[in-house]
Coordinates of C-alpha atoms and ligand atoms in Angstrom, one line a residue:
M24 CA 0.0 9.9 -18.1
S25 CA 0.5 8.1 -21.0
L26 CA 1.8 9.7 -24.6
K27 CA 1.0 6.5 -26.0
R28 CA -1.5 6.8 -28.4
T29 CA -4.8 5.9 -27.9
T30 CA -7.4 4.9 -31.4
P31 CA -10.6 6.1 -30.9
L32 CA -11.5 2.7 -32.0
A33 CA -9.2 0.5 -29.4
S34 CA -10.7 3.1 -26.7
A35 CA -14.6 2.3 -27.7
L36 CA -13.0 -1.2 -27.3
L37 CA -11.9 -0.7 -24.7
L38 CA -14.4 0.7 -22.9
A39 CA -17.2 -1.9 -24.5
T40 CA -14.9 -5.0 -22.9
A41 CA -14.8 -2.7 -19.3
L42 CA -18.3 -3.2 -19.9
L43 CA -18.2 -6.5 -19.5
S44 CA -15.3 -7.1 -17.7
P45 CA -15.8 -9.7 -14.6
P46 CA -15.3 -7.8 -11.2
V47 CA -11.8 -7.2 -10.4
A48 CA -10.8 -9.8 -7.4
S49 CA -10.0 -8.0 -4.6
A50 CA -8.0 -9.4 -1.2
A51 CA -9.8 -11.5 0.7
P52 CA -11.4 -10.8 4.1
G53 CA -9.3 -12.0 7.1
A54 CA -10.7 -15.0 9.8
L55 CA -10.0 -12.9 12.0
A56 CA -12.6 -10.0 13.8
V57 CA -10.2 -6.7 12.7
P58 CA -10.4 -4.5 16.2
D59 CA -11.2 -1.6 16.0
I60 CA -8.3 1.2 17.9
S61 CA -8.7 3.4 19.5
L62 CA -8.6 6.6 18.8
A63 CA -7.8 7.1 22.0
N64 CA -4.5 6.2 21.8
V65 CA -4.2 8.0 18.7
Q66 CA -4.7 11.0 20.5
A67 CA -2.6 10.4 22.8
H68 CA 0.2 9.7 20.2
L69 CA -0.3 12.7 18.8
S70 CA -0.2 14.6 21.7
S71 CA 3.4 12.8 23.1
F72 CA 4.4 14.3 19.5
Q73 CA 3.6 17.2 20.3
T74 CA 4.6 17.8 24.0
I75 CA 8.5 16.6 22.0
A76 CA 7.4 19.4 19.1
N77 CA 7.1 22.8 22.5
N78 CA 9.9 21.2 23.7
N79 CA 12.2 20.7 21.1
G80 CA 11.9 24.3 19.4
G81 CA 8.2 24.0 18.0
N82 CA 9.7 20.9 15.3
R83 CA 10.1 17.5 15.5
A84 CA 13.0 17.7 11.3
H85 CA 15.6 16.7 10.0
G86 CA 18.5 16.9 12.5
R87 CA 17.2 18.7 14.3
P88 CA 16.2 17.8 18.5
G89 CA 12.8 16.7 18.4
Y90 CA 13.1 14.5 15.5
R91 CA 15.0 12.0 17.7
A92 CA 12.9 12.9 20.0
S93 CA 9.7 11.2 18.3
L94 CA 12.2 8.0 17.2
D95 CA 12.9 7.2 20.6
Y96 CA 9.0 7.2 21.8
V97 CA 7.7 5.4 18.8
K98 CA 10.9 2.7 19.7
A99 CA 10.3 2.6 23.4
K100 CA 6.4 1.6 23.1
L101 CA 7.2 -0.5 20.5
D102 CA 10.1 -3.0 22.7
A103 CA 7.6 -2.9 25.2
V104 CA 5.7 -4.7 23.4
G105 CA 8.5 -7.2 21.9
Y106 CA 8.5 -5.8 18.4
T107 CA 12.3 -6.5 16.8
T108 CA 13.7 -2.0 16.2
S109 CA 16.6 -0.7 14.7
I110 CA 17.4 2.6 13.9
Q111 CA 19.3 3.3 10.3
Q112 CA 21.8 6.1 10.2
F113 CA 21.9 8.1 7.0
T114 CA 23.1 11.4 6.7
N115 CA 21.8 14.7 4.4
S116 CA 22.2 18.4 4.8
G117 CA 25.0 17.8 7.0
A118 CA 22.5 16.4 9.7
T119 CA 22.7 13.5 10.9
G120 CA 19.0 11.4 9.6
Y121 CA 17.0 8.2 11.3
N122 CA 15.0 5.7 9.7
L123 CA 13.2 3.2 12.8
I124 CA 12.6 -0.2 11.5
A125 CA 10.0 -3.1 13.1
D126 CA 9.6 -6.3 12.9
W127 CA 6.8 -8.7 14.6
P128 CA 8.4 -11.7 15.1
G129 CA 7.2 -14.6 13.0
G130 CA 5.3 -15.1 9.7
D131 CA 6.7 -16.4 6.4
A132 CA 10.3 -13.9 5.6
D133 CA 10.1 -13.9 2.4
N134 CA 6.6 -12.4 2.0
I135 CA 6.7 -9.6 4.0
L136 CA 3.7 -7.0 4.0
M137 CA 4.7 -3.2 5.2
L138 CA 3.9 -0.6 7.0
G139 CA 5.4 2.9 6.3
G140 CA 4.4 6.5 7.2
H141 CA 7.1 9.4 7.7
L142 CA 8.1 10.3 12.1
D143 CA 9.6 13.6 10.3
S144 CA 7.6 17.1 10.3
V145 CA 8.9 20.4 8.4
S146 CA 11.4 23.0 10.5
A147 CA 8.3 25.3 10.6
G148 CA 5.8 23.2 13.0
P149 CA 5.4 20.2 14.5
G150 CA 3.8 18.8 11.8
I151 CA 0.6 16.8 13.7
N152 CA -1.0 16.6 10.7
D153 CA 2.1 15.5 8.3
N154 CA 2.6 13.4 10.1
G155 CA 2.7 13.2 13.1
T156 CA -1.6 11.2 11.6
G157 CA 0.1 8.2 9.6
S158 CA 2.7 7.7 12.2
A159 CA 0.0 7.5 15.2
G160 CA -1.8 5.3 13.0
I161 CA 1.1 2.7 12.3
L162 CA 2.2 3.0 15.5
E163 CA -1.2 2.0 17.5
V164 CA -1.9 -0.9 15.2
A165 CA 1.6 -2.3 15.8
L166 CA 0.8 -2.3 19.6
T167 CA -2.7 -3.7 19.0
V168 CA -1.2 -6.6 17.0
A169 CA 1.2 -7.7 19.4
R170 CA -2.0 -6.3 22.5
E171 CA -4.3 -9.6 21.1
N172 CA -0.9 -11.3 20.3
L173 CA -1.4 -11.9 16.3
K174 CA 0.4 -15.3 14.1
P175 CA -0.6 -14.0 10.5
Q176 CA 1.1 -15.8 7.9
K177 CA 2.6 -13.1 6.7
H178 CA 5.7 -11.1 8.2
L179 CA 4.7 -8.2 8.9
R180 CA 7.2 -4.9 9.5
F181 CA 6.7 -1.6 10.3
G182 CA 9.3 1.5 9.2
W183 CA 8.8 5.3 10.0
W184 CA 11.0 7.1 7.5
G185 CA 13.5 10.3 8.5
A186 CA 14.5 13.5 6.4
E187 CA 10.6 12.7 3.9
E188 CA 9.7 16.6 3.9
L189 CA 14.3 17.4 2.4
G190 CA 13.0 14.7 -0.6
L191 CA 12.0 11.0 0.7
I192 CA 15.9 10.5 2.1
G193 CA 14.7 8.0 4.5
S194 CA 12.8 6.0 2.8
T195 CA 14.8 5.9 -0.5
Y196 CA 18.0 5.3 1.2
Y197 CA 16.3 2.5 2.9
V198 CA 15.0 1.2 0.2
N199 CA 18.5 1.1 -2.3
Q200 CA 20.7 -0.3 0.7
L201 CA 18.3 -3.2 0.7
P202 CA 19.9 -5.7 -1.4
A203 CA 17.6 -7.1 -4.1
A204 CA 17.4 -10.5 -2.5
E205 CA 15.5 -8.4 -0.2
K206 CA 13.7 -6.1 -1.4
S207 CA 11.7 -9.4 -2.8
K208 CA 10.7 -10.6 -0.5
I209 CA 8.4 -7.3 0.3
K210 CA 5.7 -8.3 -1.2
S211 CA 3.4 -4.8 -0.6
Y212 CA 4.1 -1.8 0.7
L213 CA 1.4 1.0 2.2
N214 CA 1.5 4.2 3.0
F215 CA 0.7 6.9 5.6
D216 CA 1.3 10.7 5.8
M217 CA -2.0 12.9 6.3
T218 CA -4.7 11.2 7.5
G219 CA -6.6 13.6 9.6
S220 CA -6.3 16.7 7.8
P221 CA -9.2 19.2 9.4
N222 CA -11.1 19.8 6.4
P223 CA -10.5 15.9 4.9
G224 CA -11.2 14.2 2.4
Y225 CA -10.5 10.2 2.3
F226 CA -8.5 9.4 -0.7
V227 CA -7.0 5.5 -1.6
Y228 CA -3.3 6.0 -3.8
S229 CA -4.5 5.2 -7.7
A230 CA -3.8 2.2 -8.6
S231 CA -2.2 4.0 -12.1
G232 CA -1.5 6.5 -10.3
Q233 CA 2.3 6.0 -10.0
P234 CA 4.3 2.6 -11.3
S235 CA 3.8 -0.3 -9.3
G236 CA 0.9 1.0 -7.9
S237 CA -1.3 -2.7 -6.8
L238 CA -4.9 -2.8 -7.8
A239 CA -5.6 -5.0 -4.9
L240 CA -4.2 -2.4 -2.3
Q241 CA -5.9 0.0 -3.8
Q242 CA -9.1 -2.3 -3.5
T243 CA -8.2 -4.2 -0.3
L244 CA -7.9 -0.3 1.5
E245 CA -11.4 0.8 -0.6
A246 CA -13.0 -1.8 0.6
G247 CA -11.8 -0.7 4.4
F248 CA -14.2 2.6 3.4
T249 CA -17.4 0.7 2.6
G250 CA -20.5 0.8 4.4
K251 CA -18.9 4.1 5.9
V252 CA -17.4 7.1 4.0
A253 CA -17.2 7.3 0.7
T254 CA -14.0 8.0 -0.8
E255 CA -11.9 8.7 -3.9
L256 CA -9.1 8.2 -5.4
T257 CA -6.3 9.8 -5.9
S258 CA -2.9 9.8 -7.6
V259 CA 0.0 10.6 -5.3
G260 CA 2.7 9.9 -8.0
G261 CA 6.2 10.3 -6.3
R262 CA 4.7 12.3 -3.5
S263 CA 5.5 10.5 -0.8
D264 CA 7.8 7.5 1.0
H265 CA 6.3 4.8 -0.9
A266 CA 8.3 6.8 -4.2
A267 CA 11.6 4.4 -3.4
F268 CA 8.8 1.2 -3.3
A269 CA 7.6 1.5 -6.2
R270 CA 10.1 2.9 -8.8
A271 CA 11.8 -1.5 -7.0
G272 CA 8.6 -2.4 -8.3
I273 CA 6.9 -3.4 -5.2
P274 CA 3.3 -3.1 -4.9
V275 CA 2.0 -0.2 -3.8
G276 CA -0.4 1.1 -2.0
G277 CA -1.7 4.5 0.9
L278 CA -4.5 6.7 2.1
F279 CA -4.6 11.0 2.4
T280 CA -7.1 13.3 3.8
G281 CA -5.5 15.9 1.8
A282 CA -3.1 18.0 2.0
E283 CA -2.2 22.0 0.6
V284 CA -5.2 21.1 -2.6
T285 CA -9.3 22.8 -2.2
K286 CA -12.2 20.8 -0.6
T287 CA -14.4 21.4 -4.1
A288 CA -18.6 22.0 -3.3
A289 CA -18.8 18.0 -4.9
Q290 CA -16.4 17.4 -2.4
A291 CA -18.3 18.8 0.9
S292 CA -21.3 18.0 -0.3
K293 CA -20.7 14.3 0.2
W294 CA -17.8 14.6 3.0
G295 CA -18.9 17.5 4.3
G296 CA -16.9 20.1 5.6
Q297 CA -15.7 23.7 3.6
A298 CA -16.0 24.0 -0.1
G299 CA -12.8 26.3 -1.6
V300 CA -11.0 25.3 1.6
A301 CA -7.6 23.1 1.8
F302 CA -8.4 19.5 3.1
D303 CA -5.3 21.4 5.2
R304 CA -5.1 25.1 6.0
C305 CA -1.9 24.3 8.2
Y306 CA -0.1 22.3 6.1
H307 CA 3.8 22.9 6.3
R308 CA 3.2 25.5 8.6
A309 CA 3.1 26.7 12.5
C310 CA -0.6 25.9 12.5
D311 CA -0.2 22.0 12.2
T312 CA -0.8 21.6 16.2
S313 CA -2.8 19.2 17.9
S314 CA -6.0 21.0 16.9
N315 CA -5.6 20.5 13.0
I316 CA -6.6 17.4 13.0
D317 CA -10.5 16.0 12.3
N318 CA -11.1 12.9 14.3
T319 CA -13.6 11.7 12.2
A320 CA -11.1 11.4 10.0
L321 CA -8.8 10.2 11.5
D322 CA -9.9 7.5 13.7
R323 CA -11.4 6.1 10.4
M324 CA -8.5 6.2 8.3
T325 CA -6.6 5.2 11.6
D326 CA -9.8 1.4 11.6
V327 CA -8.9 1.3 7.5
I328 CA -4.9 1.1 8.5
A329 CA -5.6 -1.4 11.1
Y330 CA -8.5 -3.3 8.0
S331 CA -5.5 -3.9 5.5
L332 CA -3.1 -4.9 7.7
W333 CA -5.4 -8.1 9.2
T334 CA -6.9 -8.3 5.8
L335 CA -3.6 -8.5 4.2
A336 CA -2.0 -10.2 6.6
G337 CA -3.1 -13.4 6.0
T338 CA -4.6 -13.8 8.9
G339 CA -5.7 -17.0 11.0
T340 CA -5.0 -19.0 7.9
P341 CA -2.8 -21.3 7.9
P342 CA 0.6 -21.1 6.1
G343 CA 2.7 -22.5 3.9
G344 CA -0.3 -23.3 1.7
E345 CA 0.8 -25.6 -2.1
K346 CA 2.3 -24.3 -4.7
F347 CA 1.5 -24.9 -8.3
T348 CA 4.0 -23.3 -10.6
Q349 CA 3.8 -23.3 -15.3
D350 CA 6.6 -22.2 -15.6
E351 CA 6.6 -22.5 -19.6
D352 CA 7.3 -19.7 -21.7
L353 CA 4.7 -17.9 -23.7
N354 CA 4.7 -14.9 -26.8
L355 CA 2.1 -11.8 -25.5
P356 CA 1.4 -10.8 -29.1
D357 CA 0.5 -7.3 -29.5
Q358 CA -3.3 -6.5 -29.3
A359 CA -4.0 -10.3 -28.5
T360 CA -5.0 -12.7 -25.9
V361 CA -3.5 -15.4 -24.8
E362 CA -3.6 -18.7 -22.5
S363 CA -1.7 -20.1 -20.1
S364 CA -3.2 -23.9 -18.2
L365 CA -1.8 -24.8 -14.4
T366 CA -2.9 -28.4 -13.6
V367 CA -3.9 -28.6 -9.9
S368 CA -4.5 -31.3 -7.7
G369 CA -4.0 -33.4 -5.1
I370 CA -6.0 -30.2 -2.7
S371 CA -8.9 -31.5 -0.8
G372 CA -11.9 -29.2 -1.0
N373 CA -12.2 -25.6 -2.4
A374 CA -9.5 -22.4 -2.9
P375 CA -9.0 -20.3 -0.2
T376 CA -10.4 -16.5 0.2
A377 CA -6.8 -15.6 -0.2
L378 CA -5.5 -17.3 -3.6
V379 CA -2.2 -16.2 -4.1
L380 CA -2.0 -15.9 -7.9
G381 CA 2.0 -15.3 -8.8
V382 CA 2.9 -13.8 -12.6
D383 CA 6.5 -12.8 -13.6
I384 CA 6.5 -11.2 -16.7
T385 CA 8.4 -9.2 -19.0
H386 CA 6.6 -6.5 -20.4
T387 CA 7.4 -2.9 -22.7
Y388 CA 5.2 -1.7 -21.0
R389 CA 2.9 -3.2 -18.7
G390 CA -0.1 -1.2 -19.0
D391 CA -1.7 -2.4 -21.9
L392 CA -1.8 -6.3 -19.4
V393 CA -5.2 -6.9 -18.5
I394 CA -5.6 -10.3 -16.4
D395 CA -8.1 -12.4 -15.5
L396 CA -6.8 -15.9 -13.1
V397 CA -9.7 -18.4 -14.8
A398 CA -10.2 -21.3 -12.4
P399 CA -11.1 -24.9 -13.3
D400 CA -15.2 -23.6 -14.2
G401 CA -14.8 -21.3 -15.8
T402 CA -15.2 -18.5 -13.6
A403 CA -13.0 -15.8 -14.0
F404 CA -11.3 -12.9 -11.8
R405 CA -9.9 -9.7 -12.8
V406 CA -7.1 -8.9 -10.6
K407 CA -5.8 -6.1 -13.3
N408 CA -6.6 -4.3 -15.6
S409 CA -4.9 -2.1 -18.2
S410 CA -4.2 1.7 -17.3
S411 CA -1.9 4.5 -18.1
D412 CA 1.1 2.3 -16.2
S413 CA 4.3 3.2 -18.0
G414 CA 6.4 1.1 -16.1
D415 CA 7.7 -1.9 -18.8
N416 CA 7.6 -5.3 -16.3
L417 CA 5.2 -7.2 -14.2
V418 CA 6.3 -9.7 -11.4
T419 CA 3.5 -9.4 -8.3
T420 CA 1.4 -11.0 -6.7
Y421 CA -2.3 -11.1 -6.4
T422 CA -5.0 -12.8 -3.8
V423 CA -8.1 -13.6 -4.7
N424 CA -11.2 -14.5 -3.0
A425 CA -11.6 -18.3 -5.0
S426 CA -13.0 -19.6 -1.7
G427 CA -16.2 -20.7 -4.3
E428 CA -13.9 -22.5 -6.7
A429 CA -13.1 -26.3 -6.5
A430 CA -9.4 -26.2 -5.9
N431 CA -8.5 -28.9 -7.8
G432 CA -8.5 -28.5 -12.0
V433 CA -7.0 -27.0 -14.8
W434 CA -6.7 -23.1 -13.6
K435 CA -6.0 -20.8 -16.9
L436 CA -4.1 -17.4 -16.9
R437 CA -5.7 -15.2 -19.4
I438 CA -3.6 -12.1 -20.4
R439 CA -5.0 -10.4 -22.8
D440 CA -2.8 -7.0 -24.7
A441 CA -4.7 -4.5 -25.1
G442 CA -3.2 -1.3 -26.8
P443 CA -0.6 -0.7 -29.5
Q444 CA 2.5 -1.0 -30.4
D445 CA 4.2 -2.8 -27.2
V446 CA 4.6 -6.7 -26.2
G447 CA 5.9 -8.8 -23.9
K448 CA 6.3 -12.9 -22.8
L449 CA 4.8 -14.5 -19.9
N450 CA 7.8 -15.9 -18.0
S451 CA 5.7 -17.7 -15.7
W452 CA 2.9 -17.7 -13.4
Y453 CA 1.9 -19.7 -9.8
L454 CA -0.7 -20.8 -7.7
Q455 CA -0.5 -20.7 -3.7
F456 CA -3.3 -22.8 -1.9
Ligands
DPN2 N1 4.2 14.7 2.0 C1 2.6 15.8 2.1 C2 4.0 16.3 0.5 O1 5.1 16.0 0.4 O2 4.1 16.9 -0.1 C3 1.9 15.5 1.2 C4 2.2 14.7 0.7 C5 1.3 13.3 0.7 C6 1.0 14.8 -0.4 C7 0.5 12.2 0.1 C8 1.2 14.1 -1.7 C9 0.1 12.4 -0.9
ZN3 ZN1 3.7 14.3 4.5
CA4 CA1 0.6 -4.0 -27.0

């Protein structure tokens, strides 16, 4: 939570403004139909992880043979369908650990969408829900990308992390060894850690629950459940592999079906299952086996992994749209609203469903900022609300469905500083059509 003080008057103003705010923009649905991911195939990966654990002393933990066997299984599947894979080695607690990185050839190398999850279990058990589920889910989504021969606008990368259970070791190693220029190419990271809990909840990582949480990613994930099941936001903080990405300033999001926390009566009436019982009673225990899975949750979660990828990857849209940049510096005074203009010309028709808005803001507390993109006709698209995110600068991109707006004309970035004390400066922003 924020340590900043908000006066009652400021709270009332914030609330009033929130009620009057335009709807928050979300990523546009992909032009291609999102495939239904085969539950049977995901289950087959889980049963392979179970067999690997059975044959290797009952676990798939860092430094144990069951981990490496799990990695070899995933790698072989990806290699067979055309991924470029690499094994990254690190040392922790006197044992060698491994990350598996898989790149789908093609797409914009400067605009990477990355999906990941940890592949290791605790040593107490086979780790089928934690995190065979996320590992198998992103594997089957990656295999579906290959099966459909998807040619997205963005470059797709997948990561299976080692030694998460020892303190997020593998993912932290990966992010820390990346040169700054490589880090900045990763525009979004989505994390999937526990997606088939036996007494499931449907949680989306809250954008305001951690540094670098992305409202656009949160909303895209939420949209994937529309018409299927209600979701709740959860503040996962630094409890899984998105943490290192977030620390590096990369926008993050993710899904979770719950671990040791108990399901409330309200959640049980909404989602079914048992109130007063943990989402996963076998969390970090020997009983986290193939039978410790709710298949409905696993199916829904995996389909939303696919939804997020197909929605965010820019499928079906021609690559390399024209980019317009406003480089003029603009001060962001305390508790004031400012606007910066950008003239767009020479584009025929309307803006795209996935108009990319890039912002580069220096600030001492970015949680203060409320940002709208205003179309030439005055329509405002909210891309960021104020939050308790105490991080400083805001260097990120948002995707706005602006297909109802003429592309040509004067666009504005409207920035309101909604919290006392902290101030900043807009360095630049751009629109890519
Ligand atoms: N990876 C587990 C942990 O670190 O405890 C489970 C978990 C994942 C918990 C995501 C919270 C959020
Ligand atoms: Zn986990
Ligand atoms: Ca302020």
